[in-house]
Amino acid sequence: MEIKAEVLEKIDAKGVSRRDFIKYATVVTSVLGLAPSMVPKVAEAMAIKKRPTVIWLHFAECTGCSEAFIRSTYPWIDQIVLDVLNVAYHETIMAPSGHNAEKSLNDAMKEYDGKYILVCEGGIPTKNDGIYGKVGGHTMLDIAKKATKHALATICVGNCACFGGVQAAAPNPTKAMSVSKATGTKTVNIAGCPPNAVNMVATVVHFLLLGKLPALDDNGRPLFAYGYTIHEKCPRRAHYENGEFVKKFGDKGAMKGYCLAEMGCKGPNTYNNCPIVKFNDGTNWPIGAGHPCIGCSEPNFWDTQSPFYEPI
Amino acid sequence: MAKYTIDPITRIEGHLRIDVEIEGGKVTNAWSSAQLFRGLEIILQGRDPRDAPWITQRACGVCTEVHALASIRALDDAVRVKIPPLARICRNLVHGAQFLHDHPVHFYVLSALDWVDVVSALKADPKATAALAGQLSDYPNSGASDFKAVQDKLKTFVASGQLGPFANGYWGHKDYRLPPEANLLAVSHYLMLLRLQVKAARMMALFGGKNPHIQSYCTGGVTCVKDLLDVDRLAEFLYYLKEMQAFIDNVYIPDVLAVASFYKDWGARNIGGCTNFLAYGNFPQNSGRYLEEKMFLPGGVIMDRNLGKIADVNPDMITEEVTRAWYKNGPALPPAKGVTQPLEDARFDYDGKYSWFKAPRYNGKPMEVGPLAQVLAAFARGHKPTKDLVVAVLKHLNVPATALFSTLGRTAARAIETKVIADEMASWVTEAIGLIKGGKLETAAEWKWPGETMGYGLIDVPRGALGHWIHQDKDNKIGNYQLVVPSTWNLGPRDAKGQVGPVEEALIGTPIADPKAPLEIIRTVHSFDPCIACGVHVIDPDTNEVRKFKVC
């Protein structure tokens, strides 16, 4: 694994240790499903000098996806913000409010017109011309239309931006919908409620590395993370095959980590890499914590996968 | 009189607009307006009650877990199940971890930039910064070379010309009072905390499955029996707890005190203070319905800043009204009897309606909720760990107890609450180990669908008093569901009597150096840690349906 000297120099200039940098380049490479020989290429993409500009917009959402994003450890969030990306607008972390915040958005959209990566978090309320969600006096619908039009690419993080999310669940009081549907834009959908930080980072790196979006499934989800079901890779799969099931929470089967199918697990319906990468740096995941999967990376899962405790 | 609009308020959860009138260098009037409506409560109707914790948890991903907890408590209450001790402890551990995550993140990520001038940090002498750090505590990685590395990193960042989230900040504002060395110290701690919060989140994931948005609570208890019986998991939890405690004791608390020492006049003049306080209490030490629970942090009601008199919370005193919100007018009603008729036109009218938030009231009065209310309630109840810490903080700063009624008091209370909780959590792990040793391994109690029933779940969460009310119909479906959340209490609008909401009250009287750089205003707004997605109430634009809720 040879990494070019000029790449290493760029890393040094960023004040990141080479060891840390190569470590996270390696993790991102594996999440993308690329061969280890690609690590130098990934490192190169992540070390480019002018940091690519990201505009991150919040619509109808809960900020859980931003929270998930700041749990990233490969790279750490301070490295992402200071070294890897130019996060020109992100309401949860930015210093200014009001007019100065709007200025940050307008300046970035002007300076990087057609070149910025737009990240959207949240669904778009569209009923009554979108009056149910406003930022700086503009409806989210108008903001989304304008921002997607001038973006190099639009990445939706979380089920709300990808598919409308919880506010779009029946009866969908505000006629909330996905960014793609509300604006007529093709988007990459990092699905989940919230998605795993690893999958967000890997998508951005894929884009920086290859200059194009990753291969997607019919729902716009990158195949590298959403190419198989939870059930296919579930560590409790053997119990399923053996007919060993949890019958009620806290029972002997639950203590032994048996299959949760009878408790309503939606793993067989759900495409995501949770069983492999888990959450919070591999600490745990819902099935690990003895709770059935609720199918949170599937379109409209609040309606299609519920009631959550009824078996499929 | 000049009006100013600040929209969006950033470094909060959700979409908030604040309007103020400024005269003679002071705020003379204020309006707080929620700018998003989502309608979760209507979405809940007709669904399986067991799904409610997962739907309501999506009210907020910053204060994740808390709605799942309030909801599961309402479900437990509705089916009248008593949860086993191990499950109660597990919920307390996960909930406690949320405070250890949320409060430090609020101080450093969401509010510090209101007090700390990042640009000034570039001028600091790293050696003098190390000396300052040494005076405050002996926390590691606080040498001159560490601070120089942070400063170099900042310089490289600024030299790149891409200032990202730090662009257009109010740098150089004359009310940034910290010297360059204190600014560099705070920026270093900001970066440290950004990494450490990942570990606090792991604490939660150990028994919550993941963070944000845990998935391990069930009616009658918790699902994570395998994790709870794994001593490695408990040990890992303690390890992270120790790491967080070291940061809280040696960095977070000293930083809050250091910042406060430059702004004592904000305490002395009660800038950002409110009048009435409500806390539901937190961390039940036994199983039972809310009014039977003994809480580690006791709740209560304090009126007119009178700490000598504290009353028990009576849930029947809670009402919500809509005179100044974008709903059709009606009388003030308890949440359990809520009537909601939304308007289709959401125009901002200073003299009329101006927010998607309703106005909650307790016995007709606006109430501040949150860490300050919880700390004041525990203080007034004589809760020793809280009282000792409050007294120590007041003594350190040499300020009277009345200084607590302020933006700074609210900020200090958040740090005090964090430490009081952190210091207690290890004993809960010990208690869990005792139960496991004694073979008391039950984590989920049996329960039966009772037919038509009502339940409520009240608990304090990082942003304050949170209540969920559920009505289950005879078919075991959700008939109605209501949330009254901390940010509605704190950031709600005026009422029929013209009484302003807490954040509005807090803003009036705030000195403003430069109306175009509303630094002082966002300090006070941020001190409430607003969460707007949580607070937006139910409406049903299609039917304008009037919904009634039967009282239990």
Short mmCIF file of N, CA, C and O in Angstrom, two decimals, chain A residues 34-124:
data_model
loop_
_atom_site.label_atom_id
_atom_site.label_comp_id
_atom_site.label_asym_id
_atom_site.label_seq_id
_atom_site.Cartn_x
_atom_site.Cartn_y
_atom_site.Cartn_z
N LEU A 34 -14.50 -1.62 -1.51
CA LEU A 34 -13.40 -1.59 -2.47
C LEU A 34 -12.25 -2.46 -1.98
O LEU A 34 -12.12 -2.73 -0.78
N ALA A 35 -11.41 -2.87 -2.92
CA ALA A 35 -10.26 -3.70 -2.56
C ALA A 35 -9.27 -2.87 -1.74
O ALA A 35 -9.18 -1.66 -1.92
N PRO A 36 -8.50 -3.55 -0.85
CA PRO A 36 -7.50 -2.82 -0.06
C PRO A 36 -6.52 -2.04 -0.92
O PRO A 36 -6.00 -1.01 -0.50
N SER A 37 -6.31 -2.49 -2.15
CA SER A 37 -5.38 -1.77 -3.03
C SER A 37 -5.88 -0.38 -3.37
O SER A 37 -5.14 0.45 -3.88
N MET A 38 -7.16 -0.12 -3.09
CA MET A 38 -7.72 1.20 -3.40
C MET A 38 -7.48 2.22 -2.28
O MET A 38 -7.81 3.39 -2.43
N VAL A 39 -6.94 1.79 -1.13
CA VAL A 39 -6.74 2.72 -0.01
C VAL A 39 -5.98 3.98 -0.43
O VAL A 39 -6.40 5.09 -0.09
N PRO A 40 -4.87 3.86 -1.19
CA PRO A 40 -4.18 5.09 -1.59
C PRO A 40 -5.07 6.05 -2.37
O PRO A 40 -5.00 7.26 -2.18
N LYS A 41 -5.92 5.52 -3.24
CA LYS A 41 -6.82 6.36 -4.04
C LYS A 41 -7.82 7.08 -3.12
O LYS A 41 -8.12 8.26 -3.29
N VAL A 42 -8.33 6.32 -2.15
CA VAL A 42 -9.28 6.91 -1.20
C VAL A 42 -8.59 8.02 -0.41
O VAL A 42 -9.12 9.11 -0.24
N ALA A 43 -7.37 7.72 0.05
CA ALA A 43 -6.61 8.70 0.82
C ALA A 43 -6.41 9.97 -0.01
O ALA A 43 -6.55 11.09 0.48
N GLU A 44 -6.13 9.78 -1.30
CA GLU A 44 -5.90 10.92 -2.19
C GLU A 44 -7.17 11.78 -2.27
O GLU A 44 -7.12 13.00 -2.18
N ALA A 45 -8.31 11.09 -2.42
CA ALA A 45 -9.58 11.83 -2.54
C ALA A 45 -9.87 12.63 -1.28
O ALA A 45 -10.41 13.73 -1.32
N MET A 46 -9.46 12.05 -0.13
CA MET A 46 -9.78 12.71 1.13
C MET A 46 -8.79 13.82 1.47
O MET A 46 -9.02 14.58 2.41
N ALA A 47 -7.69 13.90 0.73
CA ALA A 47 -6.65 14.85 1.09
C ALA A 47 -6.62 16.07 0.17
O ALA A 47 -5.74 16.91 0.30
N ILE A 48 -7.58 16.17 -0.75
CA ILE A 48 -7.52 17.26 -1.72
C ILE A 48 -7.49 18.61 -1.03
O ILE A 48 -8.12 18.81 -0.01
N LYS A 49 -6.78 19.55 -1.67
CA LYS A 49 -6.42 20.76 -0.96
C LYS A 49 -7.60 21.69 -0.68
O LYS A 49 -7.87 22.03 0.46
N LYS A 50 -8.28 22.10 -1.72
CA LYS A 50 -9.44 22.96 -1.51
C LYS A 50 -10.55 22.05 -1.01
O LYS A 50 -10.97 21.13 -1.71
N ARG A 51 -10.99 22.28 0.19
CA ARG A 51 -11.99 21.37 0.73
C ARG A 51 -13.31 21.53 -0.01
O ARG A 51 -13.77 22.65 -0.23
N PRO A 52 -13.94 20.43 -0.42
CA PRO A 52 -15.20 20.53 -1.14
C PRO A 52 -16.29 21.13 -0.24
O PRO A 52 -16.35 20.84 0.95
N THR A 53 -17.10 21.96 -0.84
CA THR A 53 -18.10 22.69 -0.06
C THR A 53 -19.37 21.88 0.10
O THR A 53 -19.91 21.34 -0.88
N VAL A 54 -19.82 21.83 1.33
CA VAL A 54 -21.09 21.16 1.65
C VAL A 54 -22.05 22.20 2.22
O VAL A 54 -21.68 22.98 3.10
N ILE A 55 -23.25 22.22 1.68
CA ILE A 55 -24.33 23.01 2.28
C ILE A 55 -25.32 22.00 2.84
O ILE A 55 -25.81 21.15 2.12
N TRP A 56 -25.56 22.09 4.14
CA TRP A 56 -26.40 21.10 4.82
C TRP A 56 -27.67 21.81 5.26
O TRP A 56 -27.63 22.73 6.06
N LEU A 57 -28.81 21.40 4.71
CA LEU A 57 -30.07 22.07 5.03
C LEU A 57 -30.95 21.19 5.90
O LEU A 57 -31.03 19.98 5.70
N HIS A 58 -31.64 21.84 6.85
CA HIS A 58 -32.58 21.15 7.73
C HIS A 58 -34.00 21.51 7.34
O HIS A 58 -34.35 22.68 7.28
N PHE A 59 -34.82 20.49 7.11
CA PHE A 59 -36.23 20.74 6.80
C PHE A 59 -37.08 20.19 7.95
O PHE A 59 -36.77 20.44 9.10
N ALA A 60 -38.14 19.43 7.62
CA ALA A 60 -38.98 18.88 8.69
C ALA A 60 -38.31 17.60 9.20
O ALA A 60 -38.34 16.57 8.52
N GLU A 61 -37.71 17.71 10.37
CA GLU A 61 -36.87 16.62 10.86
C GLU A 61 -36.64 16.79 12.35
O GLU A 61 -37.20 17.69 12.96
N CYS A 62 -35.77 15.96 12.90
CA CYS A 62 -35.53 15.99 14.34
C CYS A 62 -34.07 16.21 14.67
O CYS A 62 -33.69 16.16 15.83
N THR A 63 -33.22 16.41 13.64
CA THR A 63 -31.78 16.64 13.82
C THR A 63 -31.04 15.38 14.28
O THR A 63 -29.85 15.41 14.55
N GLY A 64 -31.73 14.26 14.31
CA GLY A 64 -31.09 13.00 14.67
C GLY A 64 -30.02 12.58 13.66
O GLY A 64 -29.04 11.93 14.03
N CYS A 65 -30.21 12.96 12.40
CA CYS A 65 -29.22 12.59 11.38
C CYS A 65 -27.94 13.41 11.55
O CYS A 65 -26.84 12.88 11.37
N SER A 66 -28.09 14.69 11.91
CA SER A 66 -26.90 15.50 12.22
C SER A 66 -26.19 14.93 13.43
O SER A 66 -24.96 14.86 13.47
N GLU A 67 -26.97 14.53 14.42
CA GLU A 67 -26.38 13.93 15.62
C GLU A 67 -25.63 12.64 15.25
O GLU A 67 -24.53 12.39 15.73
N ALA A 68 -26.25 11.83 14.38
CA ALA A 68 -25.59 10.59 13.95
C ALA A 68 -24.28 10.93 13.24
O ALA A 68 -23.25 10.27 13.46
N PHE A 69 -24.33 11.97 12.41
CA PHE A 69 -23.14 12.36 11.64
C PHE A 69 -21.99 12.76 12.57
O PHE A 69 -20.84 12.40 12.32
N ILE A 70 -22.32 13.49 13.66
CA ILE A 70 -21.22 13.91 14.55
C ILE A 70 -20.69 12.77 15.42
O ILE A 70 -19.74 12.95 16.15
N ARG A 71 -21.31 11.58 15.31
CA ARG A 71 -20.74 10.41 15.99
C ARG A 71 -19.63 9.76 15.16
O ARG A 71 -19.06 8.76 15.56
N SER A 72 -19.36 10.33 13.98
CA SER A 72 -18.33 9.75 13.12
C SER A 72 -16.97 9.76 13.83
O SER A 72 -16.59 10.73 14.46
N THR A 73 -16.25 8.64 13.71
CA THR A 73 -14.90 8.60 14.27
C THR A 73 -13.85 8.31 13.20
O THR A 73 -12.67 8.34 13.47
N TYR A 74 -14.32 8.00 11.99
CA TYR A 74 -13.38 7.78 10.87
C TYR A 74 -13.84 8.63 9.71
O TYR A 74 -14.55 8.13 8.86
N PRO A 75 -13.53 9.84 9.57
CA PRO A 75 -12.77 10.68 10.49
C PRO A 75 -13.65 11.21 11.61
O PRO A 75 -14.86 11.10 11.55
N TRP A 76 -13.00 11.81 12.61
CA TRP A 76 -13.73 12.49 13.67
C TRP A 76 -14.42 13.72 13.09
O TRP A 76 -13.96 14.29 12.10
N ILE A 77 -15.47 14.18 13.78
CA ILE A 77 -16.25 15.30 13.25
C ILE A 77 -15.41 16.58 13.17
O ILE A 77 -15.57 17.37 12.24
N ASP A 78 -14.51 16.79 14.12
CA ASP A 78 -13.69 18.02 14.04
C ASP A 78 -12.77 17.97 12.82
O ASP A 78 -12.48 18.98 12.20
N GLN A 79 -12.33 16.74 12.44
CA GLN A 79 -11.52 16.62 11.23
C GLN A 79 -12.36 16.87 9.98
O GLN A 79 -11.91 17.51 9.03
N ILE A 80 -13.59 16.36 10.00
CA ILE A 80 -14.47 16.58 8.85
C ILE A 80 -14.68 18.08 8.63
O ILE A 80 -14.55 18.59 7.52
N VAL A 81 -14.95 18.79 9.73
CA VAL A 81 -15.28 20.21 9.62
C VAL A 81 -14.05 21.07 9.34
O VAL A 81 -14.10 22.01 8.56
N LEU A 82 -12.94 20.72 9.98
CA LEU A 82 -11.76 21.57 9.83
C LEU A 82 -10.83 21.12 8.70
O LEU A 82 -10.11 21.94 8.13
N ASP A 83 -10.81 19.83 8.38
CA ASP A 83 -9.79 19.32 7.46
C ASP A 83 -10.33 18.75 6.16
O ASP A 83 -9.66 18.79 5.13
N VAL A 84 -11.50 18.12 6.20
CA VAL A 84 -11.94 17.35 5.03
C VAL A 84 -12.91 18.13 4.16
O VAL A 84 -12.73 18.23 2.95
N LEU A 85 -13.93 18.69 4.79
CA LEU A 85 -14.97 19.38 4.02
C LEU A 85 -15.03 20.85 4.42
O LEU A 85 -14.55 21.25 5.47
N ASN A 86 -15.65 21.64 3.55
CA ASN A 86 -15.96 23.02 3.90
C ASN A 86 -17.46 23.07 4.17
O ASN A 86 -18.26 23.22 3.25
N VAL A 87 -17.82 22.90 5.43
CA VAL A 87 -19.24 22.88 5.79
C VAL A 87 -19.71 24.33 5.91
O VAL A 87 -19.67 24.94 6.97
N ALA A 88 -20.15 24.87 4.78
CA ALA A 88 -20.42 26.31 4.70
C ALA A 88 -21.72 26.69 5.39
O ALA A 88 -21.89 27.83 5.81
N TYR A 89 -22.64 25.74 5.48
CA TYR A 89 -23.92 26.05 6.14
C TYR A 89 -24.42 24.80 6.83
O TYR A 89 -24.61 23.76 6.20
N HIS A 90 -24.61 24.89 8.12
CA HIS A 90 -25.19 23.80 8.89
C HIS A 90 -25.75 24.43 10.15
O HIS A 90 -25.00 24.83 11.04
N GLU A 91 -27.08 24.53 10.25
CA GLU A 91 -27.70 25.34 11.29
C GLU A 91 -27.38 24.86 12.71
O GLU A 91 -27.41 25.65 13.64
N THR A 92 -27.07 23.58 12.86
CA THR A 92 -26.86 23.10 14.23
C THR A 92 -25.49 23.48 14.79
O THR A 92 -25.32 23.57 15.99
N ILE A 93 -24.53 23.69 13.91
CA ILE A 93 -23.18 23.97 14.44
C ILE A 93 -22.67 25.37 14.11
O ILE A 93 -21.69 25.82 14.70
N MET A 94 -23.30 26.08 13.19
CA MET A 94 -22.72 27.33 12.72
C MET A 94 -22.80 28.45 13.77
O MET A 94 -23.72 28.49 14.59
N ALA A 95 -21.83 29.35 13.72
CA ALA A 95 -21.76 30.42 14.71
C ALA A 95 -22.88 31.45 14.55
O ALA A 95 -23.53 31.80 15.53
N PRO A 96 -23.12 32.00 13.36
CA PRO A 96 -24.08 33.11 13.26
C PRO A 96 -25.53 32.65 13.22
O PRO A 96 -25.84 31.53 12.84
N SER A 97 -26.43 33.59 13.59
CA SER A 97 -27.87 33.39 13.47
C SER A 97 -28.42 34.48 12.54
O SER A 97 -27.70 35.39 12.14
N GLY A 98 -29.70 34.39 12.24
CA GLY A 98 -30.42 35.46 11.55
C GLY A 98 -29.78 35.88 10.23
O GLY A 98 -29.40 35.04 9.43
N HIS A 99 -29.66 37.20 10.03
CA HIS A 99 -29.15 37.72 8.76
C HIS A 99 -27.77 37.17 8.42
O HIS A 99 -27.48 36.85 7.27
N ASN A 100 -26.91 37.08 9.43
CA ASN A 100 -25.56 36.59 9.16
C ASN A 100 -25.58 35.12 8.73
O ASN A 100 -24.76 34.69 7.91
N ALA A 101 -26.52 34.36 9.27
CA ALA A 101 -26.65 32.95 8.86
C ALA A 101 -27.11 32.89 7.41
O ALA A 101 -26.57 32.13 6.60
N GLU A 102 -28.09 33.72 7.08
CA GLU A 102 -28.57 33.75 5.69
C GLU A 102 -27.46 34.16 4.74
O GLU A 102 -27.36 33.68 3.62
N LYS A 103 -26.62 35.07 5.22
CA LYS A 103 -25.49 35.52 4.40
C LYS A 103 -24.56 34.35 4.11
O LYS A 103 -24.10 34.17 2.97
N SER A 104 -24.31 33.52 5.12
CA SER A 104 -23.45 32.35 4.92
C SER A 104 -24.02 31.46 3.81
O SER A 104 -23.28 30.97 2.95
N LEU A 105 -25.33 31.27 3.84
CA LEU A 105 -25.97 30.41 2.84
C LEU A 105 -25.87 31.04 1.45
O LEU A 105 -25.45 30.40 0.47
N ASN A 106 -26.23 32.33 1.38
CA ASN A 106 -26.22 33.00 0.07
C ASN A 106 -24.81 33.08 -0.51
O ASN A 106 -24.60 32.86 -1.70
N ASP A 107 -23.85 33.40 0.36
CA ASP A 107 -22.46 33.49 -0.10
C ASP A 107 -21.99 32.15 -0.66
O ASP A 107 -21.36 32.10 -1.72
N ALA A 108 -22.28 31.08 0.05
CA ALA A 108 -21.80 29.76 -0.38
C ALA A 108 -22.47 29.35 -1.68
O ALA A 108 -21.82 28.80 -2.59
N MET A 109 -23.77 29.62 -1.79
CA MET A 109 -24.47 29.23 -3.02
C MET A 109 -23.96 30.01 -4.22
O MET A 109 -23.95 29.50 -5.34
N LYS A 110 -23.54 31.22 -3.97
CA LYS A 110 -23.02 32.06 -5.06
C LYS A 110 -21.59 31.64 -5.43
O LYS A 110 -21.28 31.39 -6.59
N GLU A 111 -20.75 31.55 -4.42
CA GLU A 111 -19.34 31.26 -4.67
C GLU A 111 -19.14 29.86 -5.25
O GLU A 111 -18.25 29.65 -6.09
N TYR A 112 -19.94 28.91 -4.81
CA TYR A 112 -19.75 27.53 -5.26
C TYR A 112 -20.93 27.07 -6.12
O TYR A 112 -21.30 25.90 -6.12
N ASP A 113 -21.51 28.02 -6.83
CA ASP A 113 -22.67 27.72 -7.69
C ASP A 113 -22.37 26.53 -8.60
O ASP A 113 -21.38 26.54 -9.34
N GLY A 114 -23.19 25.51 -8.51
CA GLY A 114 -23.00 24.33 -9.35
C GLY A 114 -21.91 23.41 -8.88
O GLY A 114 -21.64 22.38 -9.49
N LYS A 115 -21.24 23.77 -7.78
CA LYS A 115 -20.11 22.96 -7.33
C LYS A 115 -20.30 22.40 -5.92
O LYS A 115 -19.50 21.59 -5.46
N TYR A 116 -21.29 22.87 -5.21
CA TYR A 116 -21.43 22.40 -3.83
C TYR A 116 -22.21 21.08 -3.76
O TYR A 116 -23.05 20.78 -4.61
N ILE A 117 -21.88 20.32 -2.72
CA ILE A 117 -22.65 19.12 -2.42
C ILE A 117 -23.75 19.54 -1.46
O ILE A 117 -23.47 20.13 -0.41
N LEU A 118 -24.98 19.28 -1.85
CA LEU A 118 -26.11 19.63 -0.98
C LEU A 118 -26.48 18.40 -0.15
O LEU A 118 -26.73 17.33 -0.70
N VAL A 119 -26.48 18.57 1.17
CA VAL A 119 -26.97 17.50 2.04
C VAL A 119 -28.30 17.96 2.62
O VAL A 119 -28.40 19.07 3.15
N CYS A 120 -29.31 17.13 2.46
CA CYS A 120 -30.63 17.49 2.98
C CYS A 120 -31.01 16.55 4.10
O CYS A 120 -30.88 15.34 3.99
N GLU A 121 -31.49 17.14 5.18
CA GLU A 121 -31.98 16.40 6.34
C GLU A 121 -33.42 16.86 6.58
O GLU A 121 -33.65 18.04 6.82
N GLY A 122 -34.38 15.95 6.47
CA GLY A 122 -35.77 16.33 6.71
C GLY A 122 -36.62 16.26 5.46
O GLY A 122 -36.13 16.40 4.34
N GLY A 123 -37.90 16.06 5.68
CA GLY A 123 -38.86 16.04 4.59
C GLY A 123 -39.34 17.45 4.28
O GLY A 123 -39.03 18.40 5.00
N ILE A 124 -40.08 17.58 3.17
CA ILE A 124 -40.56 18.90 2.76
C ILE A 124 -42.07 18.95 2.92
O ILE A 124 -42.79 18.23 2.21
#
